[in-house]
XYZ file of N, CA and C in Angstrom:
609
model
N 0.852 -1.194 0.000
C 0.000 0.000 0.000
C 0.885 1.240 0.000
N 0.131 2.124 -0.837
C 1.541 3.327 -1.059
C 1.228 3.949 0.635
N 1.980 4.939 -0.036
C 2.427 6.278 1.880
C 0.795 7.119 1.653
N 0.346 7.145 -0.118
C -0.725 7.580 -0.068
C -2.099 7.520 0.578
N -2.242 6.022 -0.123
C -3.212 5.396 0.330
C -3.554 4.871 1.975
N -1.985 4.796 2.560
C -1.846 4.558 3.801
C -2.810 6.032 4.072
N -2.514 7.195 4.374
C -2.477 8.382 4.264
C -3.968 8.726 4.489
N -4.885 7.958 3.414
C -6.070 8.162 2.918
C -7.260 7.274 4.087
N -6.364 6.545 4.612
C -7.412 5.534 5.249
C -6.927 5.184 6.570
N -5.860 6.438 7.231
C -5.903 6.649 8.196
C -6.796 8.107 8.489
N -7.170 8.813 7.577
C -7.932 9.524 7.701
C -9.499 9.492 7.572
N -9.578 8.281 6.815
C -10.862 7.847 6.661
C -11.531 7.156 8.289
N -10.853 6.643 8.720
C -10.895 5.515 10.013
C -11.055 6.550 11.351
N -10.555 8.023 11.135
C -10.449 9.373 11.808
C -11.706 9.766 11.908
N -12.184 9.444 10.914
C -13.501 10.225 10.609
C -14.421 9.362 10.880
N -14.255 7.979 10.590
C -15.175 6.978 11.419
C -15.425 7.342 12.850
N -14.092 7.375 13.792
C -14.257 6.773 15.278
C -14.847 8.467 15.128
N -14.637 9.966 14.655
C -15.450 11.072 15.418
C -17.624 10.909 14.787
N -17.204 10.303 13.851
C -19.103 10.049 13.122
C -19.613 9.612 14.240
N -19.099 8.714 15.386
C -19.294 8.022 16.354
C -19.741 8.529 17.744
N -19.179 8.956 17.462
C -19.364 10.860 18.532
C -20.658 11.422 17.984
N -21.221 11.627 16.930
C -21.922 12.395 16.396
C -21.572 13.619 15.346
N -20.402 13.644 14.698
C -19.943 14.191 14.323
C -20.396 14.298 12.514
N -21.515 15.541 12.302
C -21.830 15.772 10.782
C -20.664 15.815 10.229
N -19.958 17.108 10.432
C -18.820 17.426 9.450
C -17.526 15.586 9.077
N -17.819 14.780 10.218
C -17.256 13.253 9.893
C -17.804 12.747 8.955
N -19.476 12.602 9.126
C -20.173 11.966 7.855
C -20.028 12.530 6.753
N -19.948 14.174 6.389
C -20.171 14.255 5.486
C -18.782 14.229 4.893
N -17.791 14.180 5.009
C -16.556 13.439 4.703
C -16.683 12.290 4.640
N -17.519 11.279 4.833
C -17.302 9.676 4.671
C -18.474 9.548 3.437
N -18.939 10.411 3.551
C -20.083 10.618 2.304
C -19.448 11.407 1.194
N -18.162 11.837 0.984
C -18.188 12.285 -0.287
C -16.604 11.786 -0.350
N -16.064 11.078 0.201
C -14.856 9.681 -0.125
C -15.521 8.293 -0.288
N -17.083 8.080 -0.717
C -17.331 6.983 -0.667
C -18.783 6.941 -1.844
N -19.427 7.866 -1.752
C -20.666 7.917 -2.481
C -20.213 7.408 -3.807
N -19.494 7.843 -4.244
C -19.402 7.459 -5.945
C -19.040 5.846 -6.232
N -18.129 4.872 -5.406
C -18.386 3.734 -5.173
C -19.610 3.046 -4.926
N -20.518 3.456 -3.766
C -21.547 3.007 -3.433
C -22.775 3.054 -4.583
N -22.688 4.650 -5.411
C -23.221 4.502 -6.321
C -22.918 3.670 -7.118
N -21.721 3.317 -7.873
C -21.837 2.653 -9.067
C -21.837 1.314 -8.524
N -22.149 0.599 -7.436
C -22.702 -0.724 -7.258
C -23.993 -0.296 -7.259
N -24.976 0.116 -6.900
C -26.060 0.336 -7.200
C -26.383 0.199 -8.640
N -25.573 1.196 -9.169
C -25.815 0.940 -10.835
C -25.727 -0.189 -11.329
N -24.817 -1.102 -10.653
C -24.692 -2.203 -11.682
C -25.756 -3.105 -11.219
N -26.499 -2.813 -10.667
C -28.075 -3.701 -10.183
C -29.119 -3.374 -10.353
N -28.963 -2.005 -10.470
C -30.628 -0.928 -9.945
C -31.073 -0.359 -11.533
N -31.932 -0.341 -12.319
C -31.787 0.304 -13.551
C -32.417 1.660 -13.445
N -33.303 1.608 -12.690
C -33.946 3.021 -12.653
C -33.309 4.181 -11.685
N -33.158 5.510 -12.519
C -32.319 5.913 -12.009
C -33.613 6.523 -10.275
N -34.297 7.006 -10.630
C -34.950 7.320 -9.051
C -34.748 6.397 -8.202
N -34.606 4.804 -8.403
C -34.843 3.999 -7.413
C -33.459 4.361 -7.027
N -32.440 4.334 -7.735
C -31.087 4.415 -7.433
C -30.543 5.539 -6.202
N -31.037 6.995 -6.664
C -31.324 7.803 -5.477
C -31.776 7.219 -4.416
N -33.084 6.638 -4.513
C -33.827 6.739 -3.107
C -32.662 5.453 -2.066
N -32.378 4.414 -2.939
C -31.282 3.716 -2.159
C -30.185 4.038 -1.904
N -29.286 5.185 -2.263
C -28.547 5.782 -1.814
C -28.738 6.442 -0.790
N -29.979 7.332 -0.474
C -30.079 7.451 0.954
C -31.070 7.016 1.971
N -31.118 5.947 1.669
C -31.231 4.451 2.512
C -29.914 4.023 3.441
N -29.220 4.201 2.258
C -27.892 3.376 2.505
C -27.204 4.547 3.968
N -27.101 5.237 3.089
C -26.334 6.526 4.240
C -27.031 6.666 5.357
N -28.500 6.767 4.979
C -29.754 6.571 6.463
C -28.838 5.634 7.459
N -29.328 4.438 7.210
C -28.548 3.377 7.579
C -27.165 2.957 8.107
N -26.256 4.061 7.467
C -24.681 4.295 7.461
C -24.890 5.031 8.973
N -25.366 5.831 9.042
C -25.506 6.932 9.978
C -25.913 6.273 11.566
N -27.097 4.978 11.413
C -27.309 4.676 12.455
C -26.965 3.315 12.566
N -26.141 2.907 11.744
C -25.427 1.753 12.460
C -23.827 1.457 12.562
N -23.353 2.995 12.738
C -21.804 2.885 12.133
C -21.551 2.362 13.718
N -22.142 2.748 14.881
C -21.613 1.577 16.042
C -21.204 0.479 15.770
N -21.500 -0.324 14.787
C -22.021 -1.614 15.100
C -20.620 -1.622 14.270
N -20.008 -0.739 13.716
C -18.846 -1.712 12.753
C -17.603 -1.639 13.159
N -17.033 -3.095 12.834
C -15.768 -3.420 13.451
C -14.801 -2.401 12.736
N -13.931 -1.654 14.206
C -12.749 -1.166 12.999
C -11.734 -2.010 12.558
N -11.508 -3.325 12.981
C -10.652 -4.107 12.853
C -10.813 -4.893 11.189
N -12.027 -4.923 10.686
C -12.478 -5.035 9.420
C -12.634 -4.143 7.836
N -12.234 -4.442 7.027
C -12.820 -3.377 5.611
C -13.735 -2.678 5.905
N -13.492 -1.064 5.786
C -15.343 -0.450 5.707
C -15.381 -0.497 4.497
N -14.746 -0.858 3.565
C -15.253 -0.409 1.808
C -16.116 -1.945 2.386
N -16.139 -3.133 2.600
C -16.586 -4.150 2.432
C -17.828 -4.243 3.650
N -17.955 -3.500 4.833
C -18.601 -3.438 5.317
C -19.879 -2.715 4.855
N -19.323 -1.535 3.807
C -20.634 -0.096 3.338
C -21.145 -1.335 2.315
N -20.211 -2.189 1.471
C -21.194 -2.965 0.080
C -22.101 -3.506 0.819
N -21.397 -4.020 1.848
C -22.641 -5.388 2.795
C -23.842 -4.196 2.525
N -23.599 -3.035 3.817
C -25.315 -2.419 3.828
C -25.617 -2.137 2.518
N -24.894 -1.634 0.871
C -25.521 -1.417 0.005
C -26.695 -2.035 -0.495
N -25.595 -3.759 -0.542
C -26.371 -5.046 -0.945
C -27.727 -5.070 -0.386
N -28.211 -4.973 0.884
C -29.163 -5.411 2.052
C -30.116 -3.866 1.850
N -29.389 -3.105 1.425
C -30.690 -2.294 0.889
C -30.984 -2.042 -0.485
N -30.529 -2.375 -0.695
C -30.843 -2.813 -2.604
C -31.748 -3.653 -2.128
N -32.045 -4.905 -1.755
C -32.510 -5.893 -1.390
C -34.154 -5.527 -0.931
N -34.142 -4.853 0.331
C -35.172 -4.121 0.777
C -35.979 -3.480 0.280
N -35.572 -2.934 -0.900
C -35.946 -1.894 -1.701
C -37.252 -2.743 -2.501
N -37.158 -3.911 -2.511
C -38.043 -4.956 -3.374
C -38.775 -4.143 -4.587
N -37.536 -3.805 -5.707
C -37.560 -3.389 -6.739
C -37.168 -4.673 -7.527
N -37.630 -4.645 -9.201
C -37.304 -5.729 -9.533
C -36.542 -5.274 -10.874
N -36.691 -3.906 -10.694
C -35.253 -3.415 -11.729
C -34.187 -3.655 -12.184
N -33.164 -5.002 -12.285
C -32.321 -4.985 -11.911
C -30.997 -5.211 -13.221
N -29.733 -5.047 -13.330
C -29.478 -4.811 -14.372
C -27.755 -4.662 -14.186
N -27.099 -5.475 -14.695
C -25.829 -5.709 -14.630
C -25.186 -5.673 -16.133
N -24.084 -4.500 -16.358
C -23.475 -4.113 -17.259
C -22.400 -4.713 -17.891
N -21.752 -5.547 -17.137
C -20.711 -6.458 -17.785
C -20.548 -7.830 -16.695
N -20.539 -8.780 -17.004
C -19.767 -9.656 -16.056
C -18.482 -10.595 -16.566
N -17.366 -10.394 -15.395
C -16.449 -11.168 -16.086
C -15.304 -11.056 -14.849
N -14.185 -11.721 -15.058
C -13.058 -11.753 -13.851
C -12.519 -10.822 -12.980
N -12.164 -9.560 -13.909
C -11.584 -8.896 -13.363
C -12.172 -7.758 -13.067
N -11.471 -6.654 -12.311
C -12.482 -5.457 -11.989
C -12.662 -4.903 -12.890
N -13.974 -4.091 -12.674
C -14.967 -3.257 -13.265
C -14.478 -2.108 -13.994
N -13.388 -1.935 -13.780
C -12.576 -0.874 -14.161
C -12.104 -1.289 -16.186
N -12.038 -2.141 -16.361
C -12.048 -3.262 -17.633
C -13.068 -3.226 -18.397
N -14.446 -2.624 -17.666
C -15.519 -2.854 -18.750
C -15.801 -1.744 -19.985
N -14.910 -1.678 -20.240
C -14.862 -1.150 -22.056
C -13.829 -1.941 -23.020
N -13.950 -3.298 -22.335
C -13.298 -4.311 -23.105
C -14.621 -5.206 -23.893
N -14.534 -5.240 -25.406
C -15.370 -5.735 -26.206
C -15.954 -6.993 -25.574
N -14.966 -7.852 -25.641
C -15.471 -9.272 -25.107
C -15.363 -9.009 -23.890
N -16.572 -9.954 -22.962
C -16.826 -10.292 -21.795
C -16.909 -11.142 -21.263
N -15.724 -11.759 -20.152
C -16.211 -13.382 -19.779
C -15.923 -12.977 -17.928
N -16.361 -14.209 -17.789
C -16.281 -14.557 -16.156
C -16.173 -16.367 -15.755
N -15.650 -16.288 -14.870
C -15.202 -17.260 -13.951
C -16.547 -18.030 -13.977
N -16.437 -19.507 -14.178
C -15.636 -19.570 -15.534
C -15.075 -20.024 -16.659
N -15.443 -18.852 -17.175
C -15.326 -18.157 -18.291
C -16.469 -18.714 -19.264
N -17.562 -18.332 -18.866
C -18.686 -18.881 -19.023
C -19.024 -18.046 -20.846
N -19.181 -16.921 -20.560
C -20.472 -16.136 -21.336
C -19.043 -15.267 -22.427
N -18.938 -15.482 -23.416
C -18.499 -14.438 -24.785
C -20.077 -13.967 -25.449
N -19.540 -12.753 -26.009
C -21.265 -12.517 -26.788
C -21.072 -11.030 -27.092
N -21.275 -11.145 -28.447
C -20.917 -9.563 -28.985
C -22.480 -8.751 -28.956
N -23.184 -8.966 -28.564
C -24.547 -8.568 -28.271
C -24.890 -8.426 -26.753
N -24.152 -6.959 -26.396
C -24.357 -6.750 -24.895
C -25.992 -6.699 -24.559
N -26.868 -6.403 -24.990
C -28.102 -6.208 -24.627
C -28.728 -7.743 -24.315
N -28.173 -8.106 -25.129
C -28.825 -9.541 -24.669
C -27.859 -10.497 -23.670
N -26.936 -9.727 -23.063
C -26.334 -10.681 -21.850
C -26.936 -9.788 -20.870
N -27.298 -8.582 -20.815
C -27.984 -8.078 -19.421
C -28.919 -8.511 -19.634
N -29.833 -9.224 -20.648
C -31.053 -9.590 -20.524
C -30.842 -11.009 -19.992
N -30.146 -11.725 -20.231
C -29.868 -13.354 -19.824
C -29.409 -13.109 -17.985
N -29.122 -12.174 -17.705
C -28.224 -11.841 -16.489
C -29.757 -11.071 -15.625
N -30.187 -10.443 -16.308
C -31.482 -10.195 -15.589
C -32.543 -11.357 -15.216
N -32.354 -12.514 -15.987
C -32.975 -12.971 -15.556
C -33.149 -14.254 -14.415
N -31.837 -13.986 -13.768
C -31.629 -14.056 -12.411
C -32.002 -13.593 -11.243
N -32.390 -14.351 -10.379
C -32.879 -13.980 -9.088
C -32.166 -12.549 -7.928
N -32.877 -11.842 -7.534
C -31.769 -11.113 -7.109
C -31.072 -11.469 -5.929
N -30.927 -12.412 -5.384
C -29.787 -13.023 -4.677
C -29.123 -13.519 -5.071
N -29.147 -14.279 -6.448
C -28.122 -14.311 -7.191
C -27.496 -13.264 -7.695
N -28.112 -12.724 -8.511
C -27.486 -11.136 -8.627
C -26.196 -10.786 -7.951
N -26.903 -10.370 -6.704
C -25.830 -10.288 -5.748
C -24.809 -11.226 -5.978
N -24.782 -11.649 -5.903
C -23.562 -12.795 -5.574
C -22.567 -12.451 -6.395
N -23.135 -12.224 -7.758
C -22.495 -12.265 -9.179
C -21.897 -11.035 -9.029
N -22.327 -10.091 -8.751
C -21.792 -8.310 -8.801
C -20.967 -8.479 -7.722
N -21.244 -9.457 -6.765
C -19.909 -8.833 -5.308
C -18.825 -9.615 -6.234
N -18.950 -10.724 -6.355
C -17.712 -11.856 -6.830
C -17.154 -11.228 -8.047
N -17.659 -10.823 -9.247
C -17.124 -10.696 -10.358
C -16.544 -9.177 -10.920
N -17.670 -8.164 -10.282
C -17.462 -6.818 -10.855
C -16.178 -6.120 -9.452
N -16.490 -6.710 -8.417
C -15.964 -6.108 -7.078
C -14.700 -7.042 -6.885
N -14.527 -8.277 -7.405
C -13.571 -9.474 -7.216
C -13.406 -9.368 -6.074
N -14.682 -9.724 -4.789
C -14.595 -10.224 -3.679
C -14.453 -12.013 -3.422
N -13.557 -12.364 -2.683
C -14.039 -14.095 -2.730
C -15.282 -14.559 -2.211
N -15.423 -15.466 -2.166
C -16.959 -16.220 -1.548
C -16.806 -16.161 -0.373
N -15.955 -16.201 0.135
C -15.987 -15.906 2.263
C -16.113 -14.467 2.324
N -15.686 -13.677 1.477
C -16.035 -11.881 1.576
C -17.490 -11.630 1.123
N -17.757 -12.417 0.799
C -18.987 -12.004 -0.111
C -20.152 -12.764 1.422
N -19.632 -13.597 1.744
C -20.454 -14.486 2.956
C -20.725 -13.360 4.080
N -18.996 -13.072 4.396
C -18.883 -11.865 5.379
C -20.058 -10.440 4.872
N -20.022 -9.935 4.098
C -20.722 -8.763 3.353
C -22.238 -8.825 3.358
N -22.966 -10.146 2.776
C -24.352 -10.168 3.050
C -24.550 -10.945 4.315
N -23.362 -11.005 5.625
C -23.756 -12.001 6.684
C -24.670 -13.340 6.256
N -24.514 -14.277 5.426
C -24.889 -14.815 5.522
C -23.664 -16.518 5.876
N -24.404 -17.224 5.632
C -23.383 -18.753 5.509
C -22.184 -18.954 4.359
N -21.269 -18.782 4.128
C -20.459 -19.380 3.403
C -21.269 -20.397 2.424
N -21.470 -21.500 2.989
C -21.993 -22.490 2.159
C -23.076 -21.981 1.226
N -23.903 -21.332 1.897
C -25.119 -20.499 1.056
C -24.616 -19.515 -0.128
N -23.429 -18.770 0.394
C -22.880 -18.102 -1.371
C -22.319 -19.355 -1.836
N -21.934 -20.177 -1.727
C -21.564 -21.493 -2.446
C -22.368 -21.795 -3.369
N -23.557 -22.442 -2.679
C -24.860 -22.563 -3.413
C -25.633 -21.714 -4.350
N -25.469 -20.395 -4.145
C -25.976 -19.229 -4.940
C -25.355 -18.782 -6.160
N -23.956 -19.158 -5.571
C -22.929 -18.697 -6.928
C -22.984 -20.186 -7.756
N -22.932 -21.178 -7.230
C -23.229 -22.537 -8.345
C -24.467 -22.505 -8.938
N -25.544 -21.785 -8.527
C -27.002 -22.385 -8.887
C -26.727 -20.961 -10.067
N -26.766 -19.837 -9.921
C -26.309 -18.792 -11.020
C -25.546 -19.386 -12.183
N -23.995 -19.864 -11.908
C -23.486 -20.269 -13.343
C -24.482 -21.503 -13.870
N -24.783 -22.008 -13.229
C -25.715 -23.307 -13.497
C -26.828 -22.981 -14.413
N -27.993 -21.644 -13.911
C -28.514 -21.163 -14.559
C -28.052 -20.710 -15.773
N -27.263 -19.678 -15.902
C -26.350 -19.234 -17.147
C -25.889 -20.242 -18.084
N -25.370 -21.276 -17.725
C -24.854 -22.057 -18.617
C -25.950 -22.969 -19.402
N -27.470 -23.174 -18.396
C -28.641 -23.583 -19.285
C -29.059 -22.751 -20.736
N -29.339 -21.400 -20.394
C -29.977 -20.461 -20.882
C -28.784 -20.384 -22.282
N -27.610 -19.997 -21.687
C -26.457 -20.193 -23.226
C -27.121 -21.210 -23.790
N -27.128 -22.676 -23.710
C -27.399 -23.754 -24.045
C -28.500 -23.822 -24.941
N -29.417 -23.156 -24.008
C -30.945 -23.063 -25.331
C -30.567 -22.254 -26.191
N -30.039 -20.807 -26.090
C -29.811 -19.858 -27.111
C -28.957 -19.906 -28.021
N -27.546 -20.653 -27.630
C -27.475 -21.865 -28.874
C -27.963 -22.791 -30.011
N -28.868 -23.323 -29.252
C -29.824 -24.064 -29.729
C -30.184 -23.584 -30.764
N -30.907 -22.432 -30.289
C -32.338 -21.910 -30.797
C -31.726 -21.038 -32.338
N -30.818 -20.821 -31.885
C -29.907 -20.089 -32.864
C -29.252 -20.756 -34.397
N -28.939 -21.835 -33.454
C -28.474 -22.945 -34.977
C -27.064 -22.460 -35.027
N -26.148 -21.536 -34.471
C -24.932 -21.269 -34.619
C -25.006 -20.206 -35.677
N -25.886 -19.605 -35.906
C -25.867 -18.359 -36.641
C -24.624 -17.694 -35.850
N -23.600 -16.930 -37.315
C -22.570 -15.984 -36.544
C -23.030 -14.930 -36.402
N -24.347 -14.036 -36.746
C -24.581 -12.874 -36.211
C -24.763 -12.751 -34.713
N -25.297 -13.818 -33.958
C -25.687 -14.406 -32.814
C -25.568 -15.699 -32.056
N -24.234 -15.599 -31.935
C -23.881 -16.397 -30.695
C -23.131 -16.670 -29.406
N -23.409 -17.764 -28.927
C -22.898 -17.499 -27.608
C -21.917 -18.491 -27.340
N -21.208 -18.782 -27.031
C -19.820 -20.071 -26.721
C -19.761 -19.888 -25.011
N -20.011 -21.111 -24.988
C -19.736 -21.699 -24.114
C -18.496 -22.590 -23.462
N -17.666 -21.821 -22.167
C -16.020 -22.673 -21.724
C -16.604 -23.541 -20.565
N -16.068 -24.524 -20.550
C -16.119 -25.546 -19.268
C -15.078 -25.591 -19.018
N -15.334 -25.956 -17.345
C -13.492 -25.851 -16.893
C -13.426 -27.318 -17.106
């Protein structure tokens, strides 16, 4: 970690323990070193942009009255996704809408081809992989945006929505599982037309 970044997140962690105290001028420093992250996970789930607002300050709602509860001994970037996730969730919107999926970070997605772990989905027809990707459950969802766009592991991702380990196990297998059906028919259905198709990798 540079002298920078050291730098950056001993000041961030400053501003935690005074938010704690009650301290506005803390939050609103942890709110404008963090909003634009928090937003663009939202984005990569939420399609409408109002809903997107109103869960942003959900999230901070939320930020505000449960920053007791968080360990400083832990990630807050990984602690704020957890509450993002869990109010995305709440929100029981069914908007939902993921822009690229594939290995590495998100920072990559203006790379033509798109794959993921793996290495499931190629497809020069982005509209129709957010449509195949939408049509996932949104706990799967989740799973897929912490693991692939965020490259959290499956025990971070366990840690983040508190849930079981074994259960993102299950969520992230039953997702590629799904995905790799749906390729399968649209294959199919396709006949291997090259204007439209999809290839499929097995490990």
């Amino acid at each position: 970690m540079s002298d920078q970044s050291k730098e950056k997140d001993y000041e961030l962690y400053k501003h935690i323990k005074e938010m704690r105290d009650g301290s506005i001028e803390s939050f609103d420093f942890i709110y404008n070193e963090t909003s634009s992250d928090v937003y663009r996970l939202i984005s990569m789930i939420v399609y409408n942009n109002m809903d997107r607002e109103d869960i942003m300050n959900e999230v901070y709602v939320q930020l505000w009255s449960s920053i007791n509860n968080y360990n400083l001994d832990k990630p807050f970037r990984a602690w704020l996704h957890g509450i993002t996730v869990r109010q995305i969730s709440n929100f029981k919107r069914k908007n939902w809408r993921i822009f690229r999926i594939f290995e590495k970070q998100c920072s990559m997605l203006s790379r033509e081809d798109m794959s993921y772990e793996p290495n499931i989905i190629h497809s020069e027809l982005e509209s129709e992989i957010m449509e195949l990707i939408n049509s996932l459950s949104d706990k799967l969802k989740a799973v897929i945006v912490l693991r692939y766009c965020y490259d959290y592991s499956l025990q971070e991702i366990a840690d983040i929505l508190e849930i079981p380990l074994g259960t993102v196990k299950s969520r992230h297998h039953l997702a590629l599982k799904q995905l790799k059906r749906r390729i399968d028919l649209i294959n199919n259905v396709d006949g291997g037309r090259k204007n439209k198709k999809w290839i499929l990798k097995g490990n």
